[in-house]
């Protein structure tokens, strides 16, 4: 059985490719996702985006933990959501945090992440490439659990 990887995106990330291109680039995530799936054939990758905090919490709660990993870019909820943090803690599925931009070089209110300390690692400031880095880290860990 392949690893089950859930990529979760928070608010406004449905606008990638249109939104603040100088910060987030001009690629739509759905286009990049095809590339990512081809690069990681050992992973079944599902993508979920929501602008609603409650929907993200419910999605996390419903993930089957078997051979699973999460890659999450909670977007603005990174800096506000104890609920997303608690959901990740509740399911105990290994998780990598990703941000397209370097949140530590931006406004002060972006410097705090509510999930950083509960993730295996955080990848930021690498643009879309950050998701491939995150998948590499996640699959290494899942392989070590399942060998
Ligand atoms: C972001 C950074 C957040 O501060 C911001 O609210 C986003 C995107 C990033 O990917 O760089 O929406 O998570």
JSON list of C-alpha atoms and ligand atoms in Angstrom, two decimals:
[
{"chain": "A", "resi": 1, "resn": "UNK", "atom": "CA", "xyz": [0.00, 0.00, 0.00]},
{"chain": "A", "resi": 2, "resn": "UNK", "atom": "CA", "xyz": [1.26, 3.48, -0.89]},
{"chain": "A", "resi": 3, "resn": "UNK", "atom": "CA", "xyz": [1.65, 6.23, 1.69]},
{"chain": "A", "resi": 4, "resn": "UNK", "atom": "CA", "xyz": [-1.47, 8.36, 2.02]},
{"chain": "A", "resi": 5, "resn": "UNK", "atom": "CA", "xyz": [-0.51, 12.02, 1.97]},
{"chain": "A", "resi": 6, "resn": "UNK", "atom": "CA", "xyz": [-3.02, 14.77, 2.61]},
{"chain": "A", "resi": 7, "resn": "UNK", "atom": "CA", "xyz": [-2.05, 18.25, 1.49]},
{"chain": "A", "resi": 8, "resn": "UNK", "atom": "CA", "xyz": [-4.19, 20.79, 3.32]},
{"chain": "A", "resi": 9, "resn": "UNK", "atom": "CA", "xyz": [-4.46, 24.46, 2.39]},
{"chain": "A", "resi": 10, "resn": "UNK", "atom": "CA", "xyz": [-6.04, 27.23, 4.40]},
{"chain": "A", "resi": 11, "resn": "UNK", "atom": "CA", "xyz": [-7.75, 30.46, 3.38]},
{"chain": "A", "resi": 12, "resn": "UNK", "atom": "CA", "xyz": [-6.96, 32.34, 0.17]},
{"chain": "A", "resi": 13, "resn": "UNK", "atom": "CA", "xyz": [-4.63, 29.65, -1.13]},
{"chain": "A", "resi": 14, "resn": "UNK", "atom": "CA", "xyz": [-7.32, 28.83, -3.69]},
{"chain": "A", "resi": 15, "resn": "UNK", "atom": "CA", "xyz": [-6.18, 32.12, -5.26]},
{"chain": "A", "resi": 16, "resn": "UNK", "atom": "CA", "xyz": [-2.58, 31.05, -5.89]},
{"chain": "A", "resi": 17, "resn": "UNK", "atom": "CA", "xyz": [-1.54, 32.20, -9.33]},
{"chain": "A", "resi": 18, "resn": "UNK", "atom": "CA", "xyz": [-3.65, 35.37, -9.01]},
{"chain": "A", "resi": 19, "resn": "UNK", "atom": "CA", "xyz": [-2.98, 36.53, -5.48]},
{"chain": "A", "resi": 20, "resn": "UNK", "atom": "CA", "xyz": [0.01, 38.76, -4.58]},
{"chain": "A", "resi": 21, "resn": "UNK", "atom": "CA", "xyz": [2.13, 37.16, -7.29]},
{"chain": "A", "resi": 22, "resn": "UNK", "atom": "CA", "xyz": [5.32, 38.91, -6.15]},
{"chain": "A", "resi": 23, "resn": "UNK", "atom": "CA", "xyz": [5.06, 36.96, -2.87]},
{"chain": "A", "resi": 24, "resn": "UNK", "atom": "CA", "xyz": [3.34, 33.71, -3.85]},
{"chain": "A", "resi": 25, "resn": "UNK", "atom": "CA", "xyz": [4.30, 33.32, -7.53]},
{"chain": "A", "resi": 26, "resn": "UNK", "atom": "CA", "xyz": [2.15, 32.83, -10.58]},
{"chain": "A", "resi": 27, "resn": "UNK", "atom": "CA", "xyz": [1.54, 29.07, -10.48]},
{"chain": "A", "resi": 28, "resn": "UNK", "atom": "CA", "xyz": [-1.85, 27.63, -9.57]},
{"chain": "A", "resi": 29, "resn": "UNK", "atom": "CA", "xyz": [-1.49, 24.89, -6.98]},
{"chain": "A", "resi": 30, "resn": "UNK", "atom": "CA", "xyz": [-3.53, 22.38, -9.00]},
{"chain": "A", "resi": 31, "resn": "UNK", "atom": "CA", "xyz": [-0.95, 22.64, -11.81]},
{"chain": "A", "resi": 32, "resn": "UNK", "atom": "CA", "xyz": [1.98, 22.11, -9.46]},
{"chain": "A", "resi": 33, "resn": "UNK", "atom": "CA", "xyz": [0.15, 19.19, -7.83]},
{"chain": "A", "resi": 34, "resn": "UNK", "atom": "CA", "xyz": [0.28, 17.17, -11.06]},
{"chain": "A", "resi": 35, "resn": "UNK", "atom": "CA", "xyz": [4.07, 17.55, -11.07]},
{"chain": "A", "resi": 36, "resn": "UNK", "atom": "CA", "xyz": [4.29, 16.56, -7.40]},
{"chain": "A", "resi": 37, "resn": "UNK", "atom": "CA", "xyz": [2.19, 13.43, -7.97]},
{"chain": "A", "resi": 38, "resn": "UNK", "atom": "CA", "xyz": [4.49, 12.40, -10.84]},
{"chain": "A", "resi": 39, "resn": "UNK", "atom": "CA", "xyz": [7.61, 12.96, -8.68]},
{"chain": "A", "resi": 40, "resn": "UNK", "atom": "CA", "xyz": [6.26, 10.90, -5.77]},
{"chain": "A", "resi": 41, "resn": "UNK", "atom": "CA", "xyz": [4.58, 7.82, -7.26]},
{"chain": "A", "resi": 42, "resn": "UNK", "atom": "CA", "xyz": [4.88, 6.00, -3.91]},
{"chain": "A", "resi": 43, "resn": "UNK", "atom": "CA", "xyz": [2.36, 8.46, -2.42]},
{"chain": "A", "resi": 44, "resn": "UNK", "atom": "CA", "xyz": [-1.38, 8.74, -2.94]},
{"chain": "A", "resi": 45, "resn": "UNK", "atom": "CA", "xyz": [-1.79, 12.48, -2.63]},
{"chain": "A", "resi": 46, "resn": "UNK", "atom": "CA", "xyz": [-5.13, 14.10, -1.82]},
{"chain": "A", "resi": 47, "resn": "UNK", "atom": "CA", "xyz": [-5.52, 17.85, -1.83]},
{"chain": "A", "resi": 48, "resn": "UNK", "atom": "CA", "xyz": [-7.99, 19.78, 0.31]},
{"chain": "A", "resi": 49, "resn": "UNK", "atom": "CA", "xyz": [-8.39, 23.55, 0.46]},
{"chain": "A", "resi": 50, "resn": "UNK", "atom": "CA", "xyz": [-10.85, 25.50, 2.56]},
{"chain": "A", "resi": 51, "resn": "UNK", "atom": "CA", "xyz": [-11.38, 29.08, 3.60]},
{"chain": "A", "resi": 52, "resn": "UNK", "atom": "CA", "xyz": [-13.19, 27.82, 6.69]},
{"chain": "A", "resi": 53, "resn": "UNK", "atom": "CA", "xyz": [-11.40, 26.86, 9.91]},
{"chain": "A", "resi": 54, "resn": "UNK", "atom": "CA", "xyz": [-14.12, 24.39, 10.98]},
{"chain": "A", "resi": 55, "resn": "UNK", "atom": "CA", "xyz": [-13.96, 22.54, 7.66]},
{"chain": "A", "resi": 56, "resn": "UNK", "atom": "CA", "xyz": [-10.20, 22.15, 8.03]},
{"chain": "A", "resi": 57, "resn": "UNK", "atom": "CA", "xyz": [-10.61, 20.81, 11.58]},
{"chain": "A", "resi": 58, "resn": "UNK", "atom": "CA", "xyz": [-13.28, 18.33, 10.39]},
{"chain": "A", "resi": 59, "resn": "UNK", "atom": "CA", "xyz": [-11.12, 17.23, 7.46]},
{"chain": "A", "resi": 60, "resn": "UNK", "atom": "CA", "xyz": [-8.15, 16.54, 9.78]},
{"chain": "A", "resi": 61, "resn": "UNK", "atom": "CA", "xyz": [-10.37, 14.61, 12.21]},
{"chain": "A", "resi": 62, "resn": "UNK", "atom": "CA", "xyz": [-11.57, 12.33, 9.41]},
{"chain": "A", "resi": 63, "resn": "UNK", "atom": "CA", "xyz": [-8.16, 11.29, 8.05]},
{"chain": "A", "resi": 64, "resn": "UNK", "atom": "CA", "xyz": [-7.49, 7.56, 8.31]},
{"chain": "A", "resi": 65, "resn": "UNK", "atom": "CA", "xyz": [-4.15, 7.45, 10.17]},
{"chain": "A", "resi": 66, "resn": "UNK", "atom": "CA", "xyz": [-2.89, 4.24, 8.55]},
{"chain": "A", "resi": 67, "resn": "UNK", "atom": "CA", "xyz": [0.36, 4.95, 6.61]},
{"chain": "A", "resi": 68, "resn": "UNK", "atom": "CA", "xyz": [-0.70, 8.58, 6.51]},
{"chain": "A", "resi": 69, "resn": "UNK", "atom": "CA", "xyz": [1.06, 11.90, 6.63]},
{"chain": "A", "resi": 70, "resn": "UNK", "atom": "CA", "xyz": [-0.10, 15.49, 6.45]},
{"chain": "A", "resi": 71, "resn": "UNK", "atom": "CA", "xyz": [1.44, 18.47, 4.70]},
{"chain": "A", "resi": 72, "resn": "UNK", "atom": "CA", "xyz": [-0.32, 21.62, 5.81]},
{"chain": "A", "resi": 73, "resn": "UNK", "atom": "CA", "xyz": [-0.10, 25.24, 4.83]},
{"chain": "A", "resi": 74, "resn": "UNK", "atom": "CA", "xyz": [-2.76, 26.72, 7.12]},
{"chain": "A", "resi": 75, "resn": "UNK", "atom": "CA", "xyz": [-2.17, 30.18, 5.58]},
{"chain": "A", "resi": 76, "resn": "UNK", "atom": "CA", "xyz": [-3.51, 32.88, 7.91]},
{"chain": "A", "resi": 77, "resn": "UNK", "atom": "CA", "xyz": [-4.78, 30.19, 10.35]},
{"chain": "A", "resi": 78, "resn": "UNK", "atom": "CA", "xyz": [-1.09, 29.44, 11.06]},
{"chain": "A", "resi": 79, "resn": "UNK", "atom": "CA", "xyz": [-0.99, 32.59, 13.13]},
{"chain": "A", "resi": 80, "resn": "UNK", "atom": "CA", "xyz": [-4.43, 32.35, 14.76]},
{"chain": "A", "resi": 81, "resn": "UNK", "atom": "CA", "xyz": [-5.78, 28.83, 15.04]},
{"chain": "A", "resi": 82, "resn": "UNK", "atom": "CA", "xyz": [-5.51, 26.83, 18.24]},
{"chain": "A", "resi": 83, "resn": "UNK", "atom": "CA", "xyz": [-8.31, 24.68, 16.76]},
{"chain": "A", "resi": 84, "resn": "UNK", "atom": "CA", "xyz": [-6.16, 23.53, 13.83]},
{"chain": "A", "resi": 85, "resn": "UNK", "atom": "CA", "xyz": [-3.28, 22.83, 16.24]},
{"chain": "A", "resi": 86, "resn": "UNK", "atom": "CA", "xyz": [-5.55, 20.80, 18.53]},
{"chain": "A", "resi": 87, "resn": "UNK", "atom": "CA", "xyz": [-6.94, 18.79, 15.61]},
{"chain": "A", "resi": 88, "resn": "UNK", "atom": "CA", "xyz": [-3.41, 17.88, 14.47]},
{"chain": "A", "resi": 89, "resn": "UNK", "atom": "CA", "xyz": [-2.49, 16.87, 18.02]},
{"chain": "A", "resi": 90, "resn": "UNK", "atom": "CA", "xyz": [-5.66, 14.80, 18.33]},
{"chain": "A", "resi": 91, "resn": "UNK", "atom": "CA", "xyz": [-5.06, 12.66, 15.23]},
{"chain": "A", "resi": 92, "resn": "UNK", "atom": "CA", "xyz": [-1.31, 12.13, 15.91]},
{"chain": "A", "resi": 93, "resn": "UNK", "atom": "CA", "xyz": [-0.51, 11.85, 12.19]},
{"chain": "A", "resi": 94, "resn": "UNK", "atom": "CA", "xyz": [3.00, 13.03, 11.24]},
{"chain": "A", "resi": 95, "resn": "UNK", "atom": "CA", "xyz": [2.78, 16.51, 9.81]},
{"chain": "A", "resi": 96, "resn": "UNK", "atom": "CA", "xyz": [5.00, 18.96, 7.94]},
{"chain": "A", "resi": 97, "resn": "UNK", "atom": "CA", "xyz": [4.25, 22.69, 7.90]},
{"chain": "A", "resi": 98, "resn": "UNK", "atom": "CA", "xyz": [4.80, 24.55, 4.61]},
{"chain": "A", "resi": 99, "resn": "UNK", "atom": "CA", "xyz": [4.72, 28.23, 3.73]},
{"chain": "A", "resi": 100, "resn": "UNK", "atom": "CA", "xyz": [5.47, 29.55, 0.28]},
{"chain": "A", "resi": 101, "resn": "UNK", "atom": "CA", "xyz": [6.91, 32.77, 1.66]},
{"chain": "A", "resi": 102, "resn": "UNK", "atom": "CA", "xyz": [9.45, 33.22, 4.43]},
{"chain": "A", "resi": 103, "resn": "UNK", "atom": "CA", "xyz": [7.04, 34.16, 7.21]},
{"chain": "A", "resi": 104, "resn": "UNK", "atom": "CA", "xyz": [9.97, 35.12, 9.46]},
{"chain": "A", "resi": 105, "resn": "UNK", "atom": "CA", "xyz": [11.06, 37.88, 7.07]},
{"chain": "A", "resi": 106, "resn": "UNK", "atom": "CA", "xyz": [7.58, 39.38, 6.83]},
{"chain": "A", "resi": 107, "resn": "UNK", "atom": "CA", "xyz": [5.29, 41.32, 9.19]},
{"chain": "A", "resi": 108, "resn": "UNK", "atom": "CA", "xyz": [5.74, 40.51, 12.86]},
{"chain": "A", "resi": 109, "resn": "UNK", "atom": "CA", "xyz": [2.25, 39.00, 13.16]},
{"chain": "A", "resi": 110, "resn": "UNK", "atom": "CA", "xyz": [3.34, 36.24, 10.74]},
{"chain": "A", "resi": 111, "resn": "UNK", "atom": "CA", "xyz": [6.33, 35.20, 12.85]},
{"chain": "A", "resi": 112, "resn": "UNK", "atom": "CA", "xyz": [4.31, 33.07, 15.23]},
{"chain": "A", "resi": 113, "resn": "UNK", "atom": "CA", "xyz": [3.06, 29.67, 14.11]},
{"chain": "A", "resi": 114, "resn": "UNK", "atom": "CA", "xyz": [0.63, 27.73, 16.29]},
{"chain": "A", "resi": 115, "resn": "UNK", "atom": "CA", "xyz": [1.74, 24.46, 14.68]},
{"chain": "A", "resi": 116, "resn": "UNK", "atom": "CA", "xyz": [5.51, 24.77, 14.28]},
{"chain": "A", "resi": 117, "resn": "UNK", "atom": "CA", "xyz": [6.38, 22.89, 17.48]},
{"chain": "A", "resi": 118, "resn": "UNK", "atom": "CA", "xyz": [4.07, 19.96, 16.73]},
{"chain": "A", "resi": 119, "resn": "UNK", "atom": "CA", "xyz": [5.31, 19.36, 13.15]},
{"chain": "A", "resi": 120, "resn": "UNK", "atom": "CA", "xyz": [8.24, 17.16, 12.11]},
{"chain": "A", "resi": 121, "resn": "UNK", "atom": "CA", "xyz": [9.65, 20.19, 10.35]},
{"chain": "A", "resi": 122, "resn": "UNK", "atom": "CA", "xyz": [8.66, 23.50, 8.79]},
{"chain": "A", "resi": 123, "resn": "UNK", "atom": "CA", "xyz": [9.54, 24.51, 5.25]},
{"chain": "A", "resi": 124, "resn": "UNK", "atom": "CA", "xyz": [9.20, 28.18, 4.35]},
{"chain": "A", "resi": 125, "resn": "UNK", "atom": "CA", "xyz": [10.39, 30.64, 1.73]},
{"chain": "A", "resi": 126, "resn": "UNK", "atom": "CA", "xyz": [10.92, 28.00, -0.97]},
{"chain": "A", "resi": 127, "resn": "UNK", "atom": "CA", "xyz": [7.81, 28.68, -3.05]},
{"chain": "A", "resi": 128, "resn": "UNK", "atom": "CA", "xyz": [6.10, 25.62, -4.55]},
{"chain": "A", "resi": 129, "resn": "UNK", "atom": "CA", "xyz": [9.35, 23.64, -4.25]},
{"chain": "A", "resi": 130, "resn": "UNK", "atom": "CA", "xyz": [8.67, 23.63, -0.50]},
{"chain": "A", "resi": 131, "resn": "UNK", "atom": "CA", "xyz": [6.00, 20.96, -1.02]},
{"chain": "A", "resi": 132, "resn": "UNK", "atom": "CA", "xyz": [8.51, 18.59, -2.67]},
{"chain": "A", "resi": 133, "resn": "UNK", "atom": "CA", "xyz": [10.92, 19.18, 0.22]},
{"chain": "A", "resi": 134, "resn": "UNK", "atom": "CA", "xyz": [8.10, 18.47, 2.68]},
{"chain": "A", "resi": 135, "resn": "UNK", "atom": "CA", "xyz": [7.10, 15.28, 0.84]},
{"chain": "A", "resi": 136, "resn": "UNK", "atom": "CA", "xyz": [10.69, 14.05, 0.87]},
{"chain": "A", "resi": 137, "resn": "UNK", "atom": "CA", "xyz": [10.91, 14.54, 4.65]},
{"chain": "A", "resi": 138, "resn": "UNK", "atom": "CA", "xyz": [7.50, 12.97, 5.22]},
{"chain": "A", "resi": 139, "resn": "UNK", "atom": "CA", "xyz": [8.16, 9.89, 3.07]},
{"chain": "A", "resi": 140, "resn": "UNK", "atom": "CA", "xyz": [11.55, 9.33, 4.74]},
{"chain": "A", "resi": 141, "resn": "UNK", "atom": "CA", "xyz": [9.80, 9.29, 8.10]},
{"chain": "A", "resi": 142, "resn": "UNK", "atom": "CA", "xyz": [6.90, 7.09, 6.95]},
{"chain": "A", "resi": 143, "resn": "UNK", "atom": "CA", "xyz": [9.41, 4.65, 5.40]},
{"chain": "A", "resi": 144, "resn": "UNK", "atom": "CA", "xyz": [11.31, 4.47, 8.70]},
{"chain": "A", "resi": 145, "resn": "UNK", "atom": "CA", "xyz": [8.05, 3.69, 10.57]},
{"chain": "A", "resi": 146, "resn": "UNK", "atom": "CA", "xyz": [7.06, 1.00, 8.08]},
{"chain": "A", "resi": 147, "resn": "UNK", "atom": "CA", "xyz": [10.40, -0.78, 7.52]},
{"chain": "B", "resi": 1, "resn": "LIG", "atom": "C1", "xyz": [1.42, 31.73, 3.85]},
{"chain": "B", "resi": 1, "resn": "LIG", "atom": "C2", "xyz": [1.91, 32.84, 4.81]},
{"chain": "B", "resi": 1, "resn": "LIG", "atom": "C3", "xyz": [0.78, 33.33, 5.68]},
{"chain": "B", "resi": 1, "resn": "LIG", "atom": "O1", "xyz": [1.24, 34.34, 6.56]},
{"chain": "B", "resi": 1, "resn": "LIG", "atom": "C4", "xyz": [-0.32, 33.94, 4.82]},
{"chain": "B", "resi": 1, "resn": "LIG", "atom": "O2", "xyz": [-1.41, 34.33, 5.61]},
{"chain": "B", "resi": 1, "resn": "LIG", "atom": "C5", "xyz": [-0.74, 33.05, 3.71]},
{"chain": "B", "resi": 1, "resn": "LIG", "atom": "C6", "xyz": [0.24, 32.21, 3.02]},
{"chain": "B", "resi": 1, "resn": "LIG", "atom": "C7", "xyz": [2.53, 31.27, 2.89]},
{"chain": "B", "resi": 1, "resn": "LIG", "atom": "O3", "xyz": [2.34, 30.24, 2.26]},
{"chain": "B", "resi": 1, "resn": "LIG", "atom": "O4", "xyz": [3.55, 31.95, 2.74]},
{"chain": "B", "resi": 1, "resn": "LIG", "atom": "O5", "xyz": [-1.90, 33.08, 3.29]},
{"chain": "B", "resi": 1, "resn": "LIG", "atom": "O6", "xyz": [1.04, 30.62, 4.63]}
]
